[in-house]
Coordinates of C-alpha atoms and ligand atoms in Angstrom, one line a residue:
M166 CA -74.1 -81.3 20.1
K167 CA -72.6 -84.0 18.0
I168 CA -70.1 -86.5 19.4
F169 CA -67.1 -87.5 17.2
L170 CA -64.4 -90.0 18.3
D171 CA -60.9 -88.7 18.1
T172 CA -59.2 -91.9 17.1
A173 CA -57.9 -94.2 14.2
E174 CA -58.6 -97.3 16.3
V175 CA -61.4 -99.1 14.3
E176 CA -62.6 -101.2 17.4
E177 CA -63.2 -98.2 19.4
I178 CA -65.2 -96.6 16.7
R179 CA -67.3 -99.8 16.2
T180 CA -68.0 -99.8 20.1
A181 CA -69.1 -96.2 20.1
A182 CA -71.3 -96.9 17.0
R183 CA -72.9 -99.9 18.8
W184 CA -73.7 -97.6 21.8
G185 CA -75.6 -95.2 19.5
V186 CA -73.7 -92.2 20.4
L187 CA -71.2 -91.8 17.4
D188 CA -71.8 -88.9 14.9
G189 CA -68.5 -88.9 13.2
V190 CA -64.7 -89.4 13.6
T191 CA -61.6 -87.3 13.4
T192 CA -58.1 -88.6 12.7
N193 CA -54.7 -86.9 12.5
P194 CA -51.3 -88.0 11.6
S195 CA -50.3 -88.8 15.3
L196 CA -53.5 -90.8 15.9
Y197 CA -52.8 -92.7 12.6
A198 CA -49.1 -93.3 13.7
K199 CA -50.4 -95.1 16.8
V200 CA -52.3 -97.8 14.6
G201 CA -50.0 -97.7 11.5
G202 CA -50.9 -99.7 8.3
S203 CA -52.6 -98.0 5.4
Y204 CA -54.2 -94.7 6.2
D205 CA -56.5 -95.1 3.2
A206 CA -57.6 -98.6 4.2
I207 CA -58.3 -97.4 7.9
L208 CA -60.3 -94.5 6.4
Q209 CA -62.3 -96.8 4.2
E210 CA -63.1 -99.0 7.2
I211 CA -64.2 -96.1 9.4
C212 CA -66.5 -94.8 6.6
K213 CA -68.1 -98.2 6.6
I214 CA -68.9 -97.9 10.3
T215 CA -70.2 -94.4 10.2
S216 CA -72.0 -92.3 7.7
G217 CA -71.1 -89.1 9.6
P218 CA -68.1 -86.9 8.8
V219 CA -64.8 -88.6 8.9
S220 CA -61.8 -86.2 9.0
A221 CA -58.6 -87.1 7.0
E222 CA -55.7 -84.8 7.5
V223 CA -53.3 -83.7 4.8
V224 CA -49.7 -83.3 5.5
S225 CA -48.3 -81.2 2.6
D226 CA -47.2 -77.6 3.2
D227 CA -47.9 -76.4 -0.3
V228 CA -51.2 -75.6 -1.8
E229 CA -51.0 -78.0 -4.7
G230 CA -49.9 -80.8 -2.5
M231 CA -52.8 -80.1 -0.1
L232 CA -55.2 -80.2 -2.9
T233 CA -53.7 -83.4 -4.4
E234 CA -54.1 -85.1 -0.9
G235 CA -57.5 -83.6 -0.3
R236 CA -59.0 -84.7 -3.7
H237 CA -57.5 -88.2 -3.1
F238 CA -59.1 -88.5 0.3
A239 CA -62.4 -87.2 -1.0
K240 CA -62.6 -90.1 -3.4
I241 CA -62.4 -92.7 -0.6
A242 CA -66.0 -92.1 0.5
P243 CA -68.6 -89.4 0.3
N244 CA -68.4 -88.6 4.0
I245 CA -64.7 -87.8 4.1
V246 CA -63.9 -84.3 5.4
V247 CA -60.4 -83.1 4.5
K248 CA -58.5 -81.7 7.5
V249 CA -56.2 -78.8 6.7
A250 CA -54.0 -77.1 9.3
M251 CA -54.5 -73.3 9.6
S252 CA -51.9 -71.4 7.5
E253 CA -51.9 -69.0 4.6
N254 CA -51.6 -71.9 2.2
G255 CA -54.1 -73.8 4.3
L256 CA -56.8 -71.1 3.7
E257 CA -56.2 -71.1 0.0
A258 CA -56.4 -75.0 -0.1
I259 CA -59.8 -74.8 1.9
S260 CA -61.1 -72.2 -0.3
R261 CA -60.3 -74.1 -3.5
L262 CA -61.6 -77.5 -2.1
A263 CA -64.7 -75.6 -1.0
D264 CA -65.1 -74.4 -4.8
E265 CA -64.8 -78.0 -5.7
G266 CA -67.5 -79.1 -3.3
I267 CA -65.1 -80.9 -1.0
K268 CA -65.8 -80.4 2.7
T269 CA -62.9 -79.2 5.0
N270 CA -62.1 -79.1 8.7
C271 CA -59.6 -76.4 9.5
T272 CA -57.4 -77.8 12.3
L273 CA -54.9 -76.3 14.8
I274 CA -57.0 -73.3 15.5
F275 CA -55.7 -71.4 18.6
S276 CA -57.6 -68.1 18.3
T277 CA -60.9 -66.8 17.4
N278 CA -59.6 -64.8 14.6
Q279 CA -58.1 -67.9 13.0
G280 CA -61.5 -69.7 13.3
L281 CA -63.2 -66.7 11.6
L282 CA -60.9 -66.8 8.7
A283 CA -61.1 -70.4 8.2
A284 CA -64.9 -70.1 8.1
K285 CA -64.7 -67.2 5.5
A286 CA -62.5 -69.3 3.4
G287 CA -65.2 -72.0 3.3
A288 CA -64.3 -74.6 5.9
S289 CA -67.2 -76.8 7.0
L290 CA -65.8 -77.3 10.5
V291 CA -63.1 -75.3 12.5
S292 CA -61.2 -77.1 15.3
P293 CA -60.0 -75.1 18.2
F294 CA -57.7 -77.2 20.4
V295 CA -59.0 -76.6 23.8
G296 CA -56.6 -78.8 25.8
R297 CA -53.4 -77.4 24.2
L298 CA -54.5 -74.0 25.0
D299 CA -55.3 -74.9 28.6
D300 CA -51.8 -76.5 28.7
I301 CA -50.2 -73.1 28.2
N302 CA -52.5 -71.4 30.7
Q303 CA -55.0 -69.9 28.2
D304 CA -58.7 -70.6 28.4
G305 CA -59.4 -72.9 25.4
M306 CA -63.2 -72.8 26.1
T307 CA -63.2 -69.0 25.4
V308 CA -62.4 -69.6 21.7
I309 CA -65.2 -72.1 21.4
R310 CA -67.6 -69.7 23.1
E311 CA -66.6 -66.7 21.0
L312 CA -66.6 -68.7 17.6
A313 CA -70.1 -70.1 18.5
E314 CA -71.3 -66.7 19.1
I315 CA -69.9 -65.1 16.1
F316 CA -71.2 -67.9 13.8
S317 CA -74.7 -67.6 15.3
L318 CA -74.6 -63.7 15.1
Y319 CA -73.7 -63.7 11.4
D320 CA -75.6 -66.9 10.2
I321 CA -72.3 -68.6 9.3
E322 CA -72.8 -72.2 8.6
T323 CA -69.4 -73.4 9.7
E324 CA -69.6 -75.6 12.8
V325 CA -67.3 -75.2 15.7
L326 CA -65.6 -78.5 16.6
A327 CA -64.2 -78.6 20.0
A328 CA -60.9 -80.7 19.8
S329 CA -58.0 -81.6 21.9
I330 CA -60.5 -82.7 24.7
R331 CA -58.6 -83.9 27.9
N332 CA -61.4 -84.7 30.3
P333 CA -65.1 -85.2 30.6
L334 CA -65.6 -81.7 32.1
H335 CA -64.3 -80.4 28.9
V336 CA -67.2 -81.9 27.1
T337 CA -69.8 -80.4 29.4
Q338 CA -68.1 -77.0 29.0
A339 CA -67.9 -77.3 25.3
A340 CA -71.8 -78.1 25.2
M341 CA -72.4 -75.1 27.4
A342 CA -70.2 -72.9 25.3
G343 CA -72.3 -73.7 22.1
A344 CA -69.9 -76.0 20.4
H345 CA -71.6 -77.8 17.5
V346 CA -69.4 -80.9 17.7
V347 CA -67.0 -82.3 20.3
T348 CA -64.3 -84.9 19.4
L349 CA -62.9 -87.0 22.0
P350 CA -60.7 -89.9 22.8
F351 CA -62.6 -93.2 23.5
K352 CA -61.2 -93.2 27.1
I353 CA -63.2 -89.9 27.8
L354 CA -66.4 -91.3 26.2
Q355 CA -66.1 -94.2 28.6
Q356 CA -65.5 -91.9 31.5
M357 CA -68.7 -90.1 30.6
V358 CA -70.7 -93.3 30.8
H359 CA -69.7 -94.2 34.3
H360 CA -70.4 -92.6 37.7
P361 CA -69.3 -94.2 41.2
L362 CA -72.9 -93.9 42.4
T363 CA -74.3 -95.5 39.2
D364 CA -71.8 -98.5 39.6
K365 CA -72.5 -98.7 43.3
G366 CA -76.3 -98.6 42.8
I367 CA -76.0 -101.3 40.1
E368 CA -74.1 -103.7 42.7
Q369 CA -76.6 -102.9 45.4
F370 CA -79.7 -103.7 43.2
K371 CA -78.1 -107.0 42.2
K372 CA -77.3 -107.9 45.8
D373 CA -80.9 -107.0 47.0
W374 CA -82.4 -109.0 44.0
A375 CA -80.3 -111.9 44.7
A376 CA -81.0 -112.0 48.6
T377 CA -84.9 -111.7 47.8
A378 CA -84.9 -114.3 45.2
K379 CA -83.1 -116.7 47.4
S380 CA -85.5 -116.3 50.4
A381 CA -88.6 -116.5 48.0
G382 CA -87.5 -120.0 47.0
P383 CA -86.5 -121.5 43.6
K384 CA -89.5 -120.2 41.7
G385 CA -89.3 -116.7 43.3
A386 CA -93.0 -117.2 44.5
Ligands
LIG288 C1 -58.7 -83.5 16.4 O1 -59.1 -83.1 15.4 C2 -57.4 -83.1 16.9 O2 -56.3 -83.4 16.1 C3 -57.1 -83.7 18.3 O3 -58.3 -83.4 19.0 C4 -55.9 -83.1 19.0 O4 -55.8 -83.7 20.3 P1 -54.5 -83.5 21.1 O5 -54.2 -82.1 21.5 O6 -54.8 -84.4 22.5 O7 -53.4 -84.1 20.4

């Protein structure tokens, strides 16, 4: 399963890239609003850090507006993926962008049928929002599992991207459910690295090493 960072914070993306675990990035208007500045400039910077897919979201409601924004984003870098929200106009925009060879990520997916339609329209990625479904007492992971099964059953190339990830357990569950990609906030990536027993073990090894080195003398002989 690929791991994307769900952020517009360039330093977080640099860090994950240095760790060797970064396969791509997703952004959205809310994540961009947290950092501000020029969206284009941020996307350019992110695309210099990773050659993996970088999602840039359109905000127009009408098809022509979505196409204009999508074509603009696609010119920024070859790894840009245009993020389009699920809607009737969104499906048309996805279909037309696919005809132009522009990759899309259909976002705000909350049902298996929405994901199926987005794939049929030609989306490269579909993004079910696991956390937001869990928030309203529906099992978000069911949508991931069902879409992964359907895409495999019918040899559909579209990838299932588990989005709106709220905790490290969601990441494990998304992997078990067959998600092709998970996108997560940097904080959750950090939480995945750590375990109390790992941190405790490192401290103990350091203490034991220091005590032995001290009793063995200055040369450790
Ligand atoms: C990513 O593509 C989505 O926009 C993001 O995961 C949504 O997460 P949220 O529900 O925490 O806002």
